[in-house]
Coordinates of C-alpha atoms in Angstrom, one line a residue:
X1 CA -61.0 22.1 -48.2
X2 CA -60.1 25.8 -48.4
X3 CA -62.2 28.3 -50.4
X4 CA -65.1 25.9 -51.2
X5 CA -68.1 27.9 -49.9
X6 CA -68.7 25.3 -47.2
X7 CA -71.1 26.7 -44.6
X8 CA -72.7 25.8 -41.3
X9 CA -71.1 24.2 -38.3
X10 CA -67.8 22.5 -38.5
X11 CA -68.6 18.9 -37.8
X12 CA -67.2 17.3 -34.6
X13 CA -66.4 14.2 -36.7
X14 CA -63.4 16.3 -37.9
X15 CA -61.5 14.7 -35.0
X16 CA -61.9 11.3 -36.6
X17 CA -59.9 12.0 -39.7
X18 CA -57.3 9.3 -39.4
X19 CA -55.4 9.8 -42.7
X20 CA -55.0 13.6 -42.4
X21 CA -51.3 14.6 -42.6
X22 CA -49.7 17.8 -41.6
X23 CA -52.0 20.6 -42.7
X24 CA -55.8 21.1 -42.2
X25 CA -56.8 24.0 -44.4
X26 CA -60.4 25.2 -43.7
X27 CA -59.9 28.9 -44.5
X28 CA -62.0 31.0 -46.8
X29 CA -65.3 29.2 -46.3
X30 CA -68.4 30.2 -44.5
X31 CA -68.2 28.0 -41.4
X32 CA -70.0 29.4 -38.3
X33 CA -70.5 28.5 -34.7
X34 CA -67.8 27.2 -32.3
X35 CA -64.7 25.4 -33.3
X36 CA -65.4 21.8 -32.1
X37 CA -63.2 20.5 -29.3
X38 CA -62.8 17.2 -31.1
X39 CA -60.2 19.0 -33.3
X40 CA -57.8 18.1 -30.4
X41 CA -58.1 14.4 -31.4
X42 CA -55.8 15.1 -34.4
X43 CA -52.8 14.9 -32.0
X44 CA -50.3 12.8 -34.0
X45 CA -50.9 14.3 -37.4
X46 CA -51.5 18.0 -37.8
X47 CA -48.8 20.5 -37.7
X48 CA -50.7 23.5 -39.2
X49 CA -54.4 24.5 -39.0
X50 CA -55.8 27.3 -41.1
X51 CA -59.1 28.6 -39.8
X52 CA -59.2 32.3 -41.0
X53 CA -61.9 33.9 -43.1
X54 CA -64.8 32.0 -41.6
X55 CA -67.4 33.1 -39.0
X56 CA -66.5 31.1 -35.9
X57 CA -67.9 32.1 -32.6
X58 CA -66.8 31.5 -29.0
X59 CA -63.4 30.7 -27.8
X60 CA -60.6 28.6 -29.2
X61 CA -60.9 25.2 -27.6
X62 CA -58.3 24.3 -25.1
X63 CA -58.0 20.9 -26.7
X64 CA -55.8 22.5 -29.4
X65 CA -53.1 22.3 -26.7
X66 CA -53.2 18.6 -27.2
X67 CA -51.8 19.0 -30.7
X68 CA -48.2 18.3 -29.7
X69 CA -46.8 18.5 -33.3
X70 CA -48.6 21.8 -34.0
X71 CA -46.2 24.5 -35.3
X72 CA -48.8 27.1 -36.4
X73 CA -52.4 28.1 -36.2
X74 CA -53.8 30.7 -38.6
X75 CA -56.9 32.2 -37.1
X76 CA -58.2 35.6 -37.7
X77 CA -61.5 36.4 -35.9
X78 CA -63.8 38.5 -38.0
X79 CA -66.5 40.6 -36.4

């Protein structure tokens, strides 16, 4: 999903992606608003999340700590 000019809020339904394996690449879009806490529901699958080059606001949700297989998060907050 990277670099597709998606915009708006990142949908909370993201946490329901049951077939997602290893890497969630959302970088280089135009997402805005908070990162949904439901991202923490991807516990058994995701090892990497790419969130950079978007316009997220707020804090990184603590639910990311539930991603026990996570090895890296790529997030660069842009002002």
